XYZ file of C-alpha atoms in Angstrom:
748
model
C 78.592 173.745 155.592
C 78.788 174.098 151.839
C 81.865 176.341 151.625
C 85.347 175.184 150.785
C 88.341 176.778 152.499
C 88.964 179.309 149.723
C 85.313 180.355 149.666
C 85.234 180.810 153.425
C 88.367 182.944 153.197
C 86.664 185.066 150.533
C 83.613 185.528 152.763
C 85.842 186.761 155.599
C 87.560 189.158 153.198
C 84.280 190.530 151.839
C 82.752 191.033 155.275
C 85.921 192.281 156.941
C 85.193 189.866 159.773
C 84.473 186.236 160.494
C 80.828 185.308 159.937
C 78.943 183.679 162.777
C 77.302 180.260 162.447
C 74.040 181.550 160.960
C 75.830 183.798 158.494
C 78.161 180.989 157.457
C 75.159 178.752 156.827
C 73.539 181.437 154.676
C 76.653 181.769 152.546
C 76.947 177.979 152.373
C 73.532 177.511 150.781
C 73.531 180.635 148.619
C 76.975 179.828 147.246
C 76.125 176.187 146.606
C 75.940 174.984 143.024
C 72.216 174.410 143.460
C 71.554 178.099 144.169
C 74.418 179.963 142.492
C 75.332 177.854 139.412
C 78.951 178.726 140.141
C 80.294 175.915 137.952
C 77.708 176.037 135.182
C 76.859 179.740 134.738
C 79.592 180.369 132.126
C 78.146 177.550 130.025
C 74.498 178.518 130.461
C 75.190 181.878 128.812
C 75.447 179.998 125.493
C 71.714 179.319 125.425
C 69.233 181.313 123.395
C 66.944 182.881 126.025
C 64.963 185.479 124.067
C 62.265 185.181 121.474
C 59.211 187.053 120.214
C 56.906 185.029 122.443
C 59.056 184.933 125.605
C 57.499 187.046 128.370
C 59.864 185.887 131.115
C 63.154 184.097 130.622
C 65.638 182.813 133.218
C 65.800 184.726 136.480
C 62.374 184.186 138.041
C 60.694 181.053 139.345
C 59.869 179.763 135.865
C 59.787 180.788 132.219
C 56.699 182.360 130.662
C 55.742 182.212 126.967
C 52.859 183.918 125.171
C 50.286 181.623 123.524
C 47.972 184.330 122.198
C 44.586 185.723 123.192
C 46.056 187.229 126.356
C 47.171 183.849 127.756
C 50.614 182.502 128.546
C 52.118 179.156 129.487
C 54.606 178.850 132.301
C 56.878 175.841 132.770
C 60.093 174.636 134.349
C 61.970 171.455 135.274
C 63.676 170.837 138.636
C 65.585 167.889 140.073
C 65.318 166.137 143.435
C 67.981 163.501 142.945
C 69.861 163.239 146.210
C 66.793 163.430 148.475
C 65.130 160.676 146.435
C 68.173 158.445 146.831
C 67.905 158.727 150.611
C 64.137 158.809 151.165
C 62.488 158.047 147.799
C 58.850 158.681 148.679
C 59.298 162.097 150.278
C 62.176 162.994 147.954
C 59.963 162.524 144.904
C 56.834 163.971 146.521
C 58.553 167.185 147.539
C 60.145 167.397 144.111
C 56.626 167.629 142.692
C 55.568 170.088 145.379
C 58.582 172.282 144.734
C 58.049 172.560 140.998
C 54.361 173.325 141.494
C 55.237 176.195 143.842
C 57.580 177.538 141.165
C 54.590 177.578 138.837
C 51.917 179.145 141.034
C 54.349 181.600 142.628
C 54.406 183.223 139.179
C 50.624 183.655 139.237
C 49.680 180.595 137.171
C 47.332 177.745 137.918
C 49.282 174.494 137.558
C 47.712 172.254 134.901
C 50.200 169.424 134.476
C 53.240 167.621 135.845
C 55.683 165.487 133.869
C 58.740 163.630 135.065
C 62.005 162.108 133.862
C 63.271 159.257 136.058
C 66.448 157.170 135.893
C 67.258 154.064 137.926
C 69.603 151.114 138.013
C 68.617 147.653 136.669
C 65.481 146.059 138.097
C 66.620 142.470 137.519
C 68.689 140.509 139.971
C 72.168 139.557 138.814
C 74.336 136.711 139.978
C 76.836 139.200 141.402
C 74.684 141.905 142.956
C 71.179 140.944 144.031
C 71.086 143.579 146.763
C 71.539 146.378 144.227
C 68.526 145.285 142.158
C 66.415 144.871 145.287
C 67.274 148.416 146.401
C 66.547 149.729 142.896
C 63.087 148.188 142.977
C 62.545 149.797 146.384
C 63.692 153.209 145.108
C 61.731 152.960 141.860
C 58.510 151.827 143.519
C 58.624 154.506 146.196
C 59.610 157.337 143.849
C 56.605 156.524 141.664
C 54.409 156.256 144.764
C 55.703 159.621 146.017
C 54.932 161.340 142.705
C 51.480 159.765 142.651
C 50.797 160.428 146.324
C 51.554 164.124 146.078
C 50.214 164.844 142.588
C 46.985 162.890 143.056
C 46.226 164.605 146.371
C 46.995 168.145 145.258
C 44.813 167.755 142.177
C 47.303 168.398 139.381
C 47.437 165.663 136.703
C 50.704 163.851 135.986
C 50.385 163.540 132.221
C 53.661 162.243 130.820
C 57.340 161.557 131.178
C 60.013 158.944 130.680
C 61.769 156.250 132.724
C 65.293 155.033 132.003
C 67.231 152.126 133.489
C 70.990 151.624 133.462
C 73.677 150.333 135.790
C 75.183 153.819 136.132
C 72.128 154.994 138.137
C 72.233 152.157 140.676
C 73.573 154.318 143.474
C 72.317 157.674 142.269
C 68.801 157.711 140.791
C 67.580 160.802 138.979
C 64.200 162.377 139.691
C 63.385 165.370 137.474
C 59.936 166.968 137.674
C 58.462 169.408 135.162
C 55.557 171.672 135.996
C 53.277 173.495 133.537
C 50.740 176.226 134.251
C 48.423 178.690 132.510
C 47.792 182.346 133.300
C 46.517 185.564 131.760
C 49.182 188.148 131.046
C 47.778 190.441 133.726
C 48.101 187.686 136.342
C 51.874 187.408 136.075
C 53.640 187.836 139.415
C 57.286 188.604 140.179
C 59.753 188.154 143.019
C 61.240 191.671 143.334
C 60.826 193.300 146.752
C 61.002 196.895 145.493
C 60.108 199.886 147.638
C 60.379 200.312 151.389
C 57.997 200.275 154.352
C 56.356 197.170 152.976
C 55.444 194.230 155.164
C 57.042 190.838 154.619
C 54.481 188.082 155.174
C 55.248 184.422 155.803
C 52.528 182.117 154.453
C 51.930 178.381 154.770
C 53.156 175.505 156.895
C 55.246 175.998 160.006
C 59.022 175.693 159.821
C 60.578 172.486 161.087
C 63.977 170.847 161.114
C 63.408 168.892 157.888
C 65.374 169.875 154.808
C 68.116 171.778 156.615
C 71.038 172.220 154.224
C 69.089 170.508 151.437
C 70.687 172.838 148.865
C 74.221 171.978 149.907
C 73.316 168.293 150.186
C 72.217 168.466 146.542
C 75.707 169.724 145.669
C 77.606 166.771 147.164
C 78.407 163.251 146.047
C 76.520 160.399 147.670
C 78.481 158.053 149.929
C 77.993 155.495 152.689
C 77.264 158.301 155.153
C 74.491 159.863 153.053
C 71.719 158.031 154.886
C 72.720 160.014 157.957
C 71.608 163.124 156.074
C 67.950 162.061 156.118
C 67.073 165.326 157.935
C 68.124 167.116 154.714
C 65.120 165.496 152.994
C 61.957 167.580 153.145
C 58.510 166.250 154.061
C 55.576 167.240 151.883
C 51.941 167.967 152.731
C 49.882 167.940 149.514
C 46.673 168.888 151.311
C 48.249 172.073 152.600
C 49.777 172.482 149.148
C 46.301 172.456 147.565
C 45.002 175.072 150.006
C 48.101 177.151 149.371
C 47.507 177.120 145.599
C 43.924 178.296 145.890
C 44.671 180.920 148.545
C 47.627 182.315 146.593
C 45.672 182.570 143.352
C 42.904 184.444 145.162
C 45.299 186.870 146.841
C 46.949 187.580 143.481
C 43.547 188.527 142.052
C 42.971 190.898 144.970
C 46.008 193.006 144.042
C 46.999 193.173 147.706
C 50.509 191.831 147.290
C 53.485 193.356 145.509
C 55.791 190.358 145.061
C 56.040 186.689 145.931
C 58.558 183.863 145.988
C 58.247 180.295 147.126
C 60.517 178.888 149.823
C 62.243 176.112 147.915
C 65.962 175.379 147.973
C 67.607 177.223 150.892
C 64.181 178.045 152.300
C 63.698 181.422 153.958
C 67.317 182.335 153.166
C 66.915 182.132 149.421
C 63.495 183.771 149.223
C 64.423 186.726 151.436
C 67.834 187.435 149.908
C 66.843 186.970 146.269
C 63.651 189.023 146.531
C 65.544 191.876 148.180
C 68.544 191.750 145.889
C 66.451 191.717 142.711
C 64.593 194.799 143.949
C 67.706 196.692 145.046
C 66.496 196.869 148.652
C 67.058 195.028 151.924
C 64.976 193.000 154.357
C 64.747 192.844 158.131
C 63.186 189.727 159.664
C 62.245 188.871 163.236
C 62.751 185.124 163.423
C 60.681 184.845 166.608
C 57.649 185.604 164.441
C 58.322 182.731 162.013
C 55.829 179.881 162.694
C 57.776 176.911 164.051
C 56.720 173.321 164.657
C 59.826 172.356 166.629
C 60.898 173.713 169.976
C 63.939 175.851 170.578
C 64.881 176.257 166.935
C 67.999 178.300 166.351
C 68.310 181.136 163.863
C 70.518 178.849 161.775
C 67.799 176.177 161.647
C 64.987 178.624 160.884
C 66.852 180.228 157.998
C 68.136 177.002 156.435
C 65.101 174.778 156.880
C 63.491 173.651 153.628
C 60.159 172.679 155.146
C 57.559 172.484 152.422
C 54.374 174.390 151.503
C 55.740 177.858 152.410
C 55.743 181.180 150.571
C 57.108 184.657 151.220
C 55.086 187.737 150.233
C 55.706 191.446 150.171
C 52.371 193.204 150.682
C 51.269 196.483 149.201
C 51.183 199.113 151.970
C 47.894 199.244 153.828
C 46.542 196.032 152.363
C 47.998 193.535 154.807
C 44.626 192.761 156.400
C 43.191 191.766 153.016
C 46.012 189.250 152.687
C 45.357 187.826 156.141
C 41.615 187.550 155.538
C 42.048 185.588 152.322
C 44.488 183.156 153.884
C 42.279 182.793 156.950
C 39.402 181.881 154.649
C 41.494 179.017 153.228
C 42.792 178.007 156.659
C 46.367 178.798 155.642
C 48.579 180.423 158.295
C 49.892 183.887 157.428
C 51.885 186.244 159.630
C 54.040 189.355 159.237
C 57.683 188.489 159.945
C 59.508 191.622 158.849
C 59.791 194.618 156.566
C 61.463 195.761 153.374
C 64.188 198.277 154.227
C 66.178 200.762 152.166
C 69.632 199.525 153.216
C 70.571 196.584 150.926
C 71.262 194.100 153.710
C 69.653 191.026 155.200
C 69.196 191.740 158.909
C 67.966 188.957 161.162
C 66.776 189.379 164.722
C 66.167 186.555 167.190
C 65.226 186.867 170.841
C 65.777 190.613 170.642
C 69.325 190.386 169.278
C 70.724 190.902 165.778
C 72.010 187.425 164.843
C 72.985 188.176 161.246
C 73.582 191.229 159.098
C 74.871 190.620 155.608
C 75.255 192.898 152.574
C 73.186 191.381 149.814
C 75.845 192.211 147.246
C 78.083 189.686 148.987
C 75.445 186.998 149.509
C 73.899 187.169 146.035
C 76.382 189.069 143.920
C 79.821 187.911 144.989
C 79.481 184.191 144.392
C 82.725 182.863 142.926
C 82.231 181.740 139.342
C 84.590 178.972 138.323
C 86.064 178.649 134.851
C 86.745 174.923 134.967
C 89.224 173.158 132.732
C 87.938 170.384 130.521
C 89.580 167.303 129.082
C 88.155 164.730 126.731
C 88.304 161.382 128.560
C 90.495 158.763 126.947
C 87.686 156.266 127.484
C 85.458 158.329 125.178
C 88.134 158.323 122.483
C 88.428 154.547 122.785
C 84.659 153.978 122.708
C 84.247 156.164 119.632
C 86.953 154.230 117.822
C 85.272 150.899 118.484
C 83.151 149.264 115.818
C 79.514 149.648 116.762
C 78.336 146.460 115.030
C 80.313 143.381 116.044
C 77.642 140.697 115.968
C 76.116 138.586 113.228
C 72.485 138.933 112.265
C 70.514 136.889 114.811
C 68.927 133.792 113.313
C 65.602 134.345 115.039
C 64.766 138.051 114.946
C 61.317 137.477 116.380
C 62.787 135.922 119.526
C 65.277 138.766 119.809
C 62.491 141.324 119.402
C 60.467 139.667 122.136
C 63.446 139.827 124.476
C 64.101 143.464 123.611
C 60.590 144.708 124.303
C 60.683 143.145 127.769
C 63.741 145.102 128.872
C 62.630 147.784 131.360
C 64.196 150.465 129.166
C 61.843 149.695 126.241
C 58.921 148.036 127.999
C 55.618 149.845 128.466
C 55.655 152.334 131.318
C 51.970 151.781 132.034
C 52.859 150.286 135.443
C 54.142 153.768 136.276
C 51.537 156.093 134.826
C 48.547 153.993 135.838
C 49.360 155.025 139.402
C 48.966 158.681 138.452
C 45.707 160.594 138.263
C 46.158 162.044 134.782
C 42.529 163.059 134.276
C 41.935 165.307 137.276
C 40.600 168.715 136.136
C 39.358 166.837 133.005
C 41.481 168.889 130.598
C 43.849 166.109 129.534
C 43.041 165.187 125.934
C 46.053 162.933 125.234
C 46.973 160.694 128.127
C 50.378 159.230 129.027
C 51.659 156.680 126.550
C 51.822 158.781 123.379
C 54.775 160.856 122.170
C 53.543 163.920 124.029
C 50.764 164.706 126.452
C 48.136 167.224 125.409
C 46.133 169.446 127.777
C 43.342 171.758 126.591
C 43.502 175.462 127.418
C 40.120 176.114 129.015
C 38.051 178.871 127.458
C 39.881 178.633 124.113
C 40.181 176.289 121.137
C 43.868 175.847 121.915
C 45.778 173.035 123.548
C 49.306 172.524 124.823
C 51.488 169.578 123.821
C 54.277 168.782 126.261
C 57.126 166.324 126.424
C 60.253 165.652 128.480
C 63.044 163.595 126.936
C 66.671 162.602 127.035
C 68.958 159.762 126.003
C 71.990 159.547 128.243
C 73.583 156.723 126.243
C 74.062 159.041 123.285
C 75.485 161.785 125.526
C 77.838 159.277 127.115
C 79.265 158.329 123.717
C 79.393 161.860 122.287
C 78.081 164.640 124.556
C 77.736 167.275 121.844
C 75.736 165.080 119.470
C 73.741 163.674 122.378
C 72.854 167.188 123.531
C 71.591 168.067 120.059
C 69.500 164.904 119.912
C 67.923 165.572 123.317
C 66.564 168.913 122.091
C 65.539 167.620 118.653
C 63.741 164.547 119.966
C 61.752 166.422 122.613
C 60.661 168.959 119.996
C 59.870 166.187 117.492
C 57.561 164.531 120.024
C 55.616 167.765 120.372
C 55.352 168.170 116.587
C 54.099 164.574 116.231
C 51.262 165.577 118.553
C 50.290 168.542 116.391
C 52.053 171.241 118.412
C 54.426 174.004 117.374
C 57.351 173.925 119.842
C 57.558 177.235 121.726
C 60.506 176.960 124.091
C 62.391 174.523 126.278
C 63.334 174.015 129.888
C 66.238 171.764 130.744
C 67.592 169.682 133.591
C 71.356 169.114 133.453
C 72.279 166.049 135.524
C 76.025 165.423 135.625
C 78.813 164.242 137.916
C 81.451 166.330 139.703
C 82.350 169.365 137.518
C 85.641 169.784 139.366
C 86.886 166.764 137.428
C 88.131 167.792 133.987
C 86.548 164.812 132.244
C 83.126 165.477 133.803
C 83.270 169.179 133.018
C 84.124 168.276 129.426
C 80.904 166.236 129.260
C 78.901 169.172 130.623
C 80.578 171.695 128.337
C 80.089 169.592 125.218
C 76.493 168.660 126.017
C 75.514 172.288 126.637
C 77.264 173.277 123.415
C 75.235 170.712 121.459
C 71.981 171.691 123.140
C 72.644 175.383 122.513
C 73.388 174.727 118.845
C 70.133 172.808 118.410
C 68.126 175.453 120.288
C 69.567 178.240 118.170
C 68.962 176.350 114.937
C 65.394 175.331 115.804
C 64.686 178.762 117.334
C 63.786 177.324 120.723
C 64.647 179.700 123.582
C 65.590 178.224 126.956
C 63.349 179.935 129.503
C 64.701 178.274 132.639
C 65.713 175.001 134.143
C 67.928 173.314 136.660
C 71.504 172.144 137.053
C 72.146 169.090 139.223
C 75.839 168.254 139.573
C 77.839 165.948 141.848
C 75.710 162.952 140.884
C 78.305 160.417 141.896
C 78.235 157.443 144.216
C 81.042 156.140 146.386
C 81.828 152.564 145.374
C 84.369 150.001 146.468
C 87.290 151.782 144.854
C 86.196 155.209 143.726
C 83.341 157.565 142.983
C 81.221 156.445 140.059
C 79.444 159.124 138.076
C 76.139 158.721 136.315
C 75.992 158.958 132.556
C 75.799 162.640 131.596
C 72.038 163.069 131.547
C 70.546 166.272 130.197
C 66.752 166.155 129.998
C 64.751 168.561 127.878
C 61.183 169.642 128.448
C 59.327 171.205 125.526
C 55.909 172.856 125.433
C 54.191 173.376 122.101
C 51.044 175.191 121.010
C 48.222 173.409 119.209
C 46.268 176.249 117.615
C 43.103 174.207 117.200
C 42.120 171.196 119.247
C 41.222 169.171 116.176
C 44.882 169.262 115.101
C 45.762 167.066 118.065
C 47.423 163.839 116.885
C 48.515 160.705 118.728
C 50.895 157.888 117.870
C 48.114 155.274 117.774
C 46.706 153.668 114.634
C 42.990 154.354 114.130
C 41.644 152.617 111.012
C 42.168 149.265 109.267
C 43.452 149.901 105.775
C 45.396 153.069 106.568
C 48.774 153.227 104.839
C 52.032 153.317 106.803
C 54.645 155.848 105.723
C 58.136 156.156 107.135
C 59.648 159.636 106.956
C 63.415 160.114 107.085
C 66.458 157.977 106.331
C 67.307 154.779 108.178
C 71.080 154.482 108.345
C 73.664 151.843 109.114
C 74.210 153.049 112.693
C 73.695 151.266 115.998
C 75.975 153.102 118.453
C 74.242 153.696 121.776
C 71.130 151.808 120.707
C 69.101 149.547 122.952
C 69.706 146.696 120.508
C 73.488 147.162 120.660
C 73.395 147.143 124.441
C 71.414 143.905 124.474
C 73.730 142.212 121.944
C 77.054 143.378 123.424
C 76.220 144.067 127.051
C 77.609 147.577 126.574
C 77.488 150.535 124.217
C 80.252 151.851 121.975
C 80.950 153.712 118.765
C 79.196 156.944 117.879
C 75.544 157.818 118.480
C 73.229 158.393 115.515
C 74.011 161.363 113.312
C 71.780 164.411 113.474
C 71.480 166.873 110.605
C 69.754 169.906 112.117
C 68.724 171.253 108.705
C 66.958 167.981 107.874
C 65.453 167.878 111.351
C 63.997 171.362 110.998
C 62.597 170.593 107.554
C 61.045 167.358 108.806
C 59.366 169.055 111.764
C 58.053 171.987 109.726
C 56.711 169.764 106.942
C 55.136 167.310 109.360
C 53.377 170.088 111.236
C 51.991 171.444 107.966
C 50.472 168.138 106.890
C 49.053 167.501 110.368
C 47.340 170.899 110.302
C 45.994 170.121 106.818
C 44.143 167.117 108.244
C 46.102 164.527 106.235
C 47.607 162.595 109.160
C 45.802 159.948 111.214
C 48.730 159.139 113.532
C 52.346 160.214 113.913
C 55.041 158.569 116.022
C 58.640 159.608 116.550
C 61.166 156.824 116.001
C 63.693 156.782 118.812
C 64.501 154.114 121.415
C 64.108 150.648 119.908
C 63.795 151.839 116.303
C 61.092 150.958 113.785
C 60.060 147.610 115.259
C 59.210 149.099 118.639
C 57.477 152.114 117.052
C 55.199 149.766 115.114
C 54.291 147.793 118.226
C 53.630 150.823 120.420
C 51.301 152.284 117.783
C 49.013 149.227 117.802
C 45.900 149.607 119.970
C 42.271 148.550 119.899
C 42.947 145.276 118.047
C 44.706 147.047 115.219
C 47.808 145.311 113.896
C 50.129 145.818 110.947
C 51.604 144.132 107.944
C 54.878 145.594 106.693
C 56.806 144.764 103.541
C 59.735 147.160 103.300
C 62.415 147.214 100.642
C 65.639 148.533 102.133
C 69.336 148.014 101.508
C 70.334 147.280 105.114
C 70.879 144.275 107.353
C 67.562 143.094 108.746
C 68.471 143.742 112.383
C 69.688 147.248 111.565
C 66.548 148.015 109.562
C 64.396 146.956 112.507
C 66.357 148.409 115.423
C 68.498 151.307 114.185
C 67.792 154.478 116.138
C 68.544 156.866 113.268
C 67.241 160.350 113.959
C 64.764 162.602 112.141
C 62.347 159.741 111.452
C 58.589 159.575 111.964
C 56.069 156.769 111.410
C 52.754 157.952 109.920
C 49.419 156.319 109.247
C 47.451 157.950 106.422
C 44.024 157.218 104.936
C 44.602 155.713 101.466
C 43.075 158.585 99.488
C 45.491 161.107 101.037
C 48.711 159.135 100.648
C 49.711 160.648 97.309
C 49.146 164.167 98.632
C 51.374 163.501 101.629
C 54.032 161.919 99.443
C 53.966 164.954 97.146
C 54.451 167.289 100.124
C 57.450 165.261 101.232
C 59.006 165.255 97.754
C 58.541 169.028 97.536
C 60.457 169.526 100.812
C 62.992 166.782 100.050
C 61.962 164.669 103.041
C 62.565 160.931 102.405
C 59.255 159.063 102.435
C 58.661 155.316 102.020
C 55.461 153.259 101.921
C 56.158 150.346 104.205
C 52.806 148.672 104.940
C 49.290 149.114 106.243
C 47.123 148.904 109.333
C 45.036 145.741 109.781
C 42.281 144.515 112.021
C 43.740 141.911 114.362
C 40.659 140.800 116.192
C 40.464 137.542 114.290
C 43.383 135.555 112.998
C 43.716 135.973 109.270
C 41.080 138.721 109.066
C 41.032 141.426 106.419
C 43.470 139.647 104.193
C 46.433 139.354 106.523
C 49.389 137.386 105.292
C 49.692 134.944 108.153
C 48.213 134.704 111.597
C 48.515 137.261 114.341
C 48.485 140.552 112.497
C 51.918 141.727 113.556
C 53.863 140.822 110.462
C 57.079 142.442 109.249
C 58.765 141.475 106.001
C 62.020 142.979 104.800
C 62.949 142.681 101.138
C 60.250 140.043 100.663
C 61.322 137.865 103.615
C 59.049 137.489 106.651
C 61.207 138.214 109.713
C 58.556 138.751 112.421
C 55.168 137.038 112.513
C 53.514 137.338 115.885
C 50.109 137.177 117.480
C 49.460 140.779 118.399
C 47.912 140.213 121.813
C 50.718 137.913 122.894
C 53.471 140.296 121.928
C 51.682 143.281 123.423
C 51.253 141.416 126.716
C 54.981 140.735 126.835
C 55.668 144.434 126.364
C 52.802 145.767 128.475
C 53.473 143.779 131.641
C 57.267 143.487 131.645
C 57.942 146.042 134.396
C 55.198 144.647 136.607
C 56.828 141.212 136.359
C 60.202 142.698 137.306
C 58.710 144.468 140.326
C 57.154 141.219 141.578
C 60.557 139.545 142.057
């Protein structure tokens, strides 16, 4: 039931009696890692959480940051990993629904959803064809679930990332990020202060789906996990849409005092947390709770995680206004209890008191564990290995064509084409660029948003990998013309009770915190998902440590918005930053060796900050046509993914590195720019002034006709290094290989 023996003993000690079944269930969910952060809280205190623009940091449904002119942006990331592994469609769909409720429960209208997804390999292997087949099933249905819910509820899914690696075969990761906009005076809170106030249940009826979902999310997956299908919630996006509109209208009426969505732990979490934060108590009559199943017990009612539900505390005398608004939207609403002075949760069912718990024990006495950490010997051995053990491939073009067809680097258009990313018509940069951009209606502002991570780097060196996750997500926002405001994070790790796993978590958080402090990016909220391990033939196998970072940035003027895509034939290509002799954790290393080893790329935070600040300045000056962060796949992939509308490239780059390293190194703090010729010298001067390395490497060409506009060879995707042509490809052919790779894998 979510409690270990020591925790149950502590509950008995605190209460002075044995809890009954319902009370034990309440403690089980509220003391789970998912709700209490009992293993991670000591580490989370390292994060910067305050800043001049932060209106609400951790502690409420989501973080809130000022964007000027009386407006604020609200955003958060949540995971739905275990449910998606069991029932991928509903697991992913309700993950979207849950994060949207976090957003509009704070008073904001949701304007965007992003996601970070991780799966096992899509291709069949000679040894394990069943695993790949199941991965394709999980992947296809997770994407369908995100699309099915997001498209129906009318919130655009505008960006994200998808990763593939063997370590996720049994335990996929589904992280959803929600973003909303509100005026400062619309901000809501979840504190049930004051007494003699009615508690109102709003939304769908309570069923038996999702019971013990919070504790299920805090367990490893094993062969019996499918039996826990009832722990997976079932979403209703049509009710979700009505709920959004009704809630926003009732907020405007001023008739309610506080609100919280019923997410993890359902009615238990919303009632206890609202009361505890307000220093009061709550008495509920469970007979009044709408139920869609017969003969539900108090235990089931309190622990159900049925979707599309909210809990309100009404201002005295204004209850009828609340009911009228919800009736107008055809959303059920009913009084189920009252706020009381005594700081307890008191539950009545069939005329009897079935639970009475001091809130200080439920919410304030959670054991916090100071876990021991130990650097795994395997990490020491991997870091001591030589990262480059292969000779330069004879045919780099063939190698490049193979690389761009790997699901990790292939176009994710098969995914995002299933999403409605234009609903509400505010999306100005669609999925496929470094960051999505959504206009702020009624202003000349826009928001750039990105979610990123690279678990391979964290696997090799968690501290460096954590730094890179923050820096790369922020860099993507800057490349789009936005000033990064704050971050939200999703920490996906294995079992923290194991010293080696806790070491990964501790080191990754330390690296992320260092980067956040240095770049002045407060962490306004997020999610911790632990116990991501799968029972195999011999033991539990943990995922790679996978922190994901969501960043929202402010574009002060819409015309500063920049994409990664080339726009004009003749524009000059500039590469900012140093390309180094490093391949540890790179996609190219993994393809050559079948594994990763060595150290991840270095990250100098001072150079990263200077690069981002200088880049943002020249974008705002109007000197940049396109900007693209170099990350997975290195320069070669960045060049390909910037080519659209029959625009190709010719590159002739002088560099003192092996050709394969020059093409595929994933060195950090690098950006590919296209600049109109007459502004190149100005940009170069700005870079020299700030000591940012800057190299002219080529130009943009029209590729509509072979040999057009003076191309050196057919095809218009030509890369020469030190005067030697190493890649000469027909642009359309190579783009088709990249564009359709995932679709081909899914058709197996």
